[in-house]
């Protein structure tokens, strides 16, 4: 059974995103660009007609997701509710290291390794099966259209599951920061906030 409509948002750019440092369960503040992304996505959701009478708002309790969710809550009149299942995948011993530092200590077995596969081998990291279990559990619990503010890898897992695909097809689902992924009836639409003027509704 397909979940209700979901609008999946990755948090805005953070200081650690900008310099290529692994975050996982750790946190870093939004950059000026990240704050602008959060407000832009909030305005876009309001332009789409997202409001408290029709939609819920769940967000990861991690600081960068909360900082992205709050402008959305204000713009759309939604009550922001933290949900642990929206946390980012744990990256174990890589958390806090730069990509270069992690690669020096734990070299990739394949120089052409897909970036998603790196997460699967993070030492003491969260298994893909555990993240899959939490996102599928969350989707099964939704009873109304919902805005979900989360993280890059958790977003991919959420959307893969919501599209009815298996975990083996993660690589087929695109990522993105500063955009809104809207999934309805098993179909995904990527919404660029720049394409929506304030006050313009969309069907």
mmCIF file of C-alpha atoms in Angstrom:
data_model
loop_
_atom_site.group_PDB
_atom_site.id
_atom_site.type_symbol
_atom_site.label_atom_id
_atom_site.label_comp_id
_atom_site.label_asym_id
_atom_site.label_seq_id
_atom_site.Cartn_x
_atom_site.Cartn_y
_atom_site.Cartn_z
ATOM 1 C CA UNK A 1 0.000 0.000 0.000
ATOM 2 C CA UNK A 2 1.364 3.407 -0.992
ATOM 3 C CA UNK A 3 1.867 5.987 1.784
ATOM 4 C CA UNK A 4 0.035 9.340 1.690
ATOM 5 C CA UNK A 5 1.666 12.183 -0.213
ATOM 6 C CA UNK A 6 5.082 13.065 1.189
ATOM 7 C CA UNK A 7 7.281 16.088 0.546
ATOM 8 C CA UNK A 8 10.847 15.153 1.426
ATOM 9 C CA UNK A 9 13.415 17.836 2.166
ATOM 10 C CA UNK A 10 17.082 17.549 2.979
ATOM 11 C CA UNK A 11 18.360 20.140 5.447
ATOM 12 C CA UNK A 12 20.096 23.209 4.046
ATOM 13 C CA UNK A 13 23.834 23.300 3.470
ATOM 14 C CA UNK A 14 25.923 23.067 6.660
ATOM 15 C CA UNK A 15 29.438 24.180 7.497
ATOM 16 C CA UNK A 16 30.577 20.548 7.379
ATOM 17 C CA UNK A 17 28.824 19.941 4.048
ATOM 18 C CA UNK A 18 30.778 22.856 2.651
ATOM 19 C CA UNK A 19 34.188 21.516 3.698
ATOM 20 C CA UNK A 20 33.476 17.816 3.113
ATOM 21 C CA UNK A 21 33.372 16.575 6.710
ATOM 22 C CA UNK A 22 31.344 13.486 7.676
ATOM 23 C CA UNK A 23 28.398 14.380 9.930
ATOM 24 C CA UNK A 24 26.212 11.342 10.592
ATOM 25 C CA UNK A 25 24.979 11.618 14.183
ATOM 26 C CA UNK A 26 27.063 14.757 14.791
ATOM 27 C CA UNK A 27 25.959 18.237 13.808
ATOM 28 C CA UNK A 28 27.157 21.516 12.386
ATOM 29 C CA UNK A 29 25.258 24.773 11.790
ATOM 30 C CA UNK A 30 23.698 25.863 8.535
ATOM 31 C CA UNK A 31 25.767 28.158 6.368
ATOM 32 C CA UNK A 32 24.351 31.418 5.054
ATOM 33 C CA UNK A 33 23.528 29.499 1.860
ATOM 34 C CA UNK A 34 21.859 26.766 3.923
ATOM 35 C CA UNK A 35 19.664 29.266 5.756
ATOM 36 C CA UNK A 36 18.674 30.824 2.435
ATOM 37 C CA UNK A 37 17.796 27.351 1.103
ATOM 38 C CA UNK A 38 15.597 26.693 4.143
ATOM 39 C CA UNK A 39 13.659 29.936 3.674
ATOM 40 C CA UNK A 40 13.376 29.383 -0.081
ATOM 41 C CA UNK A 41 11.915 25.903 0.425
ATOM 42 C CA UNK A 42 9.545 27.272 3.065
ATOM 43 C CA UNK A 43 8.230 29.892 0.636
ATOM 44 C CA UNK A 44 7.873 27.249 -2.076
ATOM 45 C CA UNK A 45 5.830 24.971 0.175
ATOM 46 C CA UNK A 46 3.560 27.876 1.074
ATOM 47 C CA UNK A 47 3.157 28.629 -2.642
ATOM 48 C CA UNK A 48 2.152 24.993 -3.165
ATOM 49 C CA UNK A 49 -0.663 25.464 -0.656
ATOM 50 C CA UNK A 50 0.852 23.309 2.074
ATOM 51 C CA UNK A 51 -0.822 24.190 5.383
ATOM 52 C CA UNK A 52 -1.775 22.790 8.762
ATOM 53 C CA UNK A 53 -5.314 21.838 7.737
ATOM 54 C CA UNK A 54 -4.009 19.392 5.157
ATOM 55 C CA UNK A 55 -0.432 18.428 6.050
ATOM 56 C CA UNK A 56 1.747 17.395 8.987
ATOM 57 C CA UNK A 57 5.418 18.312 9.489
ATOM 58 C CA UNK A 58 7.914 15.795 10.865
ATOM 59 C CA UNK A 59 11.621 16.504 11.160
ATOM 60 C CA UNK A 60 14.805 14.858 12.314
ATOM 61 C CA UNK A 61 15.700 16.020 15.840
ATOM 62 C CA UNK A 62 19.230 16.865 14.678
ATOM 63 C CA UNK A 63 20.025 20.581 14.744
ATOM 64 C CA UNK A 64 20.540 21.103 11.022
ATOM 65 C CA UNK A 65 17.154 19.559 10.215
ATOM 66 C CA UNK A 66 15.419 21.514 12.976
ATOM 67 C CA UNK A 67 16.913 24.752 11.640
ATOM 68 C CA UNK A 68 15.480 23.888 8.218
ATOM 69 C CA UNK A 69 12.069 22.832 9.544
ATOM 70 C CA UNK A 70 11.362 25.958 11.604
ATOM 71 C CA UNK A 71 11.019 28.390 8.655
ATOM 72 C CA UNK A 72 8.732 25.828 6.989
ATOM 73 C CA UNK A 73 6.569 25.605 10.097
ATOM 74 C CA UNK A 74 6.271 29.382 10.241
ATOM 75 C CA UNK A 75 5.569 29.885 6.530
ATOM 76 C CA UNK A 76 2.950 27.130 6.303
ATOM 77 C CA UNK A 77 1.370 27.233 9.754
ATOM 78 C CA UNK A 78 2.518 23.699 10.577
ATOM 79 C CA UNK A 79 3.399 22.222 13.966
ATOM 80 C CA UNK A 80 6.964 20.844 13.762
ATOM 81 C CA UNK A 81 7.206 17.393 15.354
ATOM 82 C CA UNK A 82 10.603 15.698 15.861
ATOM 83 C CA UNK A 83 10.849 12.045 14.857
ATOM 84 C CA UNK A 84 13.919 9.938 15.644
ATOM 85 C CA UNK A 85 13.323 7.814 12.553
ATOM 86 C CA UNK A 86 14.339 10.777 10.375
ATOM 87 C CA UNK A 87 17.878 10.984 11.810
ATOM 88 C CA UNK A 88 20.797 10.651 9.414
ATOM 89 C CA UNK A 89 22.483 7.292 8.983
ATOM 90 C CA UNK A 90 25.195 6.754 11.575
ATOM 91 C CA UNK A 91 28.691 6.782 10.074
ATOM 92 C CA UNK A 92 30.481 5.395 13.116
ATOM 93 C CA UNK A 93 34.168 6.239 13.392
ATOM 94 C CA UNK A 94 34.009 8.536 10.364
ATOM 95 C CA UNK A 95 31.842 11.116 12.170
ATOM 96 C CA UNK A 96 33.750 14.383 12.451
ATOM 97 C CA UNK A 97 36.477 13.383 9.986
ATOM 98 C CA UNK A 98 36.976 14.967 6.595
ATOM 99 C CA UNK A 99 36.509 12.732 3.560
ATOM 100 C CA UNK A 100 40.268 12.781 3.021
ATOM 101 C CA UNK A 101 41.003 11.769 6.623
ATOM 102 C CA UNK A 102 38.557 8.868 6.472
ATOM 103 C CA UNK A 103 39.867 7.723 3.085
ATOM 104 C CA UNK A 104 43.456 7.767 4.360
ATOM 105 C CA UNK A 105 42.602 5.531 7.314
ATOM 106 C CA UNK A 106 40.042 3.305 5.563
ATOM 107 C CA UNK A 107 40.887 3.245 1.832
ATOM 108 C CA UNK A 108 38.148 2.277 -0.604
ATOM 109 C CA UNK A 109 38.506 -1.291 -1.907
ATOM 110 C CA UNK A 110 37.407 -0.057 -5.341
ATOM 111 C CA UNK A 111 38.653 3.297 -6.716
ATOM 112 C CA UNK A 112 35.386 3.590 -8.673
ATOM 113 C CA UNK A 113 33.191 2.933 -5.632
ATOM 114 C CA UNK A 114 29.766 4.608 -5.766
ATOM 115 C CA UNK A 115 29.499 7.174 -2.976
ATOM 116 C CA UNK A 116 26.433 5.440 -1.497
ATOM 117 C CA UNK A 117 28.423 2.242 -1.035
ATOM 118 C CA UNK A 118 30.880 4.106 1.186
ATOM 119 C CA UNK A 119 28.200 4.409 3.851
ATOM 120 C CA UNK A 120 27.742 0.642 3.915
ATOM 121 C CA UNK A 121 31.357 0.116 5.003
ATOM 122 C CA UNK A 122 31.675 2.911 7.590
ATOM 123 C CA UNK A 123 33.394 1.313 10.622
ATOM 124 C CA UNK A 124 30.865 0.914 13.441
ATOM 125 C CA UNK A 125 28.308 2.656 11.240
ATOM 126 C CA UNK A 126 24.582 2.009 11.031
ATOM 127 C CA UNK A 127 23.713 -0.954 8.778
ATOM 128 C CA UNK A 128 21.620 -0.198 5.705
ATOM 129 C CA UNK A 129 19.086 -2.765 6.945
ATOM 130 C CA UNK A 130 18.550 -0.759 10.153
ATOM 131 C CA UNK A 131 17.973 2.507 8.279
ATOM 132 C CA UNK A 132 15.628 0.741 5.863
ATOM 133 C CA UNK A 133 13.630 -0.612 8.806
ATOM 134 C CA UNK A 134 13.211 2.824 10.344
ATOM 135 C CA UNK A 135 12.137 4.595 7.162
ATOM 136 C CA UNK A 136 9.679 1.881 6.154
ATOM 137 C CA UNK A 137 8.263 1.941 9.677
ATOM 138 C CA UNK A 138 7.829 5.694 9.466
ATOM 139 C CA UNK A 139 6.100 5.529 6.087
ATOM 140 C CA UNK A 140 3.719 2.850 7.360
ATOM 141 C CA UNK A 141 2.758 5.092 10.292
ATOM 142 C CA UNK A 142 1.736 8.119 8.193
ATOM 143 C CA UNK A 143 -1.999 8.791 8.055
ATOM 144 C CA UNK A 144 -2.032 12.140 6.231
ATOM 145 C CA UNK A 145 0.082 14.072 3.707
ATOM 146 C CA UNK A 146 3.333 14.994 5.434
ATOM 147 C CA UNK A 147 6.391 17.198 4.983
ATOM 148 C CA UNK A 148 9.501 15.269 6.073
ATOM 149 C CA UNK A 149 12.673 17.240 6.848
ATOM 150 C CA UNK A 150 15.612 14.886 7.019
ATOM 151 C CA UNK A 151 19.139 14.219 5.706
ATOM 152 C CA UNK A 152 20.780 13.198 2.449
ATOM 153 C CA UNK A 153 21.037 9.428 2.896
ATOM 154 C CA UNK A 154 17.867 9.060 4.948
ATOM 155 C CA UNK A 155 16.042 11.001 2.217
ATOM 156 C CA UNK A 156 17.207 8.550 -0.448
ATOM 157 C CA UNK A 157 16.085 5.576 1.629
ATOM 158 C CA UNK A 158 12.708 7.203 2.342
ATOM 159 C CA UNK A 159 12.047 7.994 -1.287
ATOM 160 C CA UNK A 160 13.222 4.621 -2.543
ATOM 161 C CA UNK A 161 10.762 2.922 -0.195
ATOM 162 C CA UNK A 162 7.931 5.375 -0.941
ATOM 163 C CA UNK A 163 8.344 4.729 -4.672
ATOM 164 C CA UNK A 164 7.861 1.016 -4.054
ATOM 165 C CA UNK A 165 11.448 0.153 -4.982
ATOM 166 C CA UNK A 166 13.716 -2.272 -3.153
ATOM 167 C CA UNK A 167 16.799 -1.309 -1.189
ATOM 168 C CA UNK A 168 18.893 -2.699 -4.055
ATOM 169 C CA UNK A 169 17.701 0.228 -6.226
ATOM 170 C CA UNK A 170 18.943 3.080 -4.026
ATOM 171 C CA UNK A 171 21.381 4.155 -6.738
ATOM 172 C CA UNK A 172 18.473 4.981 -9.068
ATOM 173 C CA UNK A 173 17.027 7.671 -6.785
ATOM 174 C CA UNK A 174 18.623 11.124 -7.184
ATOM 175 C CA UNK A 175 19.761 13.303 -4.328
ATOM 176 C CA UNK A 176 19.698 17.053 -4.002
ATOM 177 C CA UNK A 177 19.899 19.916 -1.537
ATOM 178 C CA UNK A 178 17.674 22.967 -1.717
ATOM 179 C CA UNK A 179 14.933 21.144 -3.652
ATOM 180 C CA UNK A 180 11.660 19.490 -2.636
ATOM 181 C CA UNK A 181 10.915 15.877 -3.560
ATOM 182 C CA UNK A 182 7.161 15.356 -3.798
ATOM 183 C CA UNK A 183 5.932 11.765 -3.995
ATOM 184 C CA UNK A 184 2.296 11.002 -4.748
ATOM 185 C CA UNK A 185 0.857 7.636 -5.790
ATOM 186 C CA UNK A 186 4.261 6.142 -6.452
ATOM 187 C CA UNK A 187 5.546 8.984 -8.635
ATOM 188 C CA UNK A 188 8.264 11.499 -7.758
ATOM 189 C CA UNK A 189 8.334 15.167 -8.746
ATOM 190 C CA UNK A 190 11.397 17.324 -8.085
ATOM 191 C CA UNK A 191 10.402 20.893 -7.257
ATOM 192 C CA UNK A 192 12.943 23.690 -7.565
ATOM 193 C CA UNK A 193 11.828 26.549 -5.289
ATOM 194 C CA UNK A 194 13.164 29.048 -7.830
ATOM 195 C CA UNK A 195 10.436 27.898 -10.225
ATOM 196 C CA UNK A 196 7.632 28.883 -7.841
ATOM 197 C CA UNK A 197 6.668 32.495 -7.252
ATOM 198 C CA UNK A 198 5.097 33.274 -3.851
ATOM 199 C CA UNK A 199 1.335 33.017 -3.989
ATOM 200 C CA UNK A 200 1.262 30.744 -7.040
ATOM 201 C CA UNK A 201 -0.546 27.511 -6.259
ATOM 202 C CA UNK A 202 0.193 24.200 -7.924
ATOM 203 C CA UNK A 203 -2.121 21.267 -8.480
#
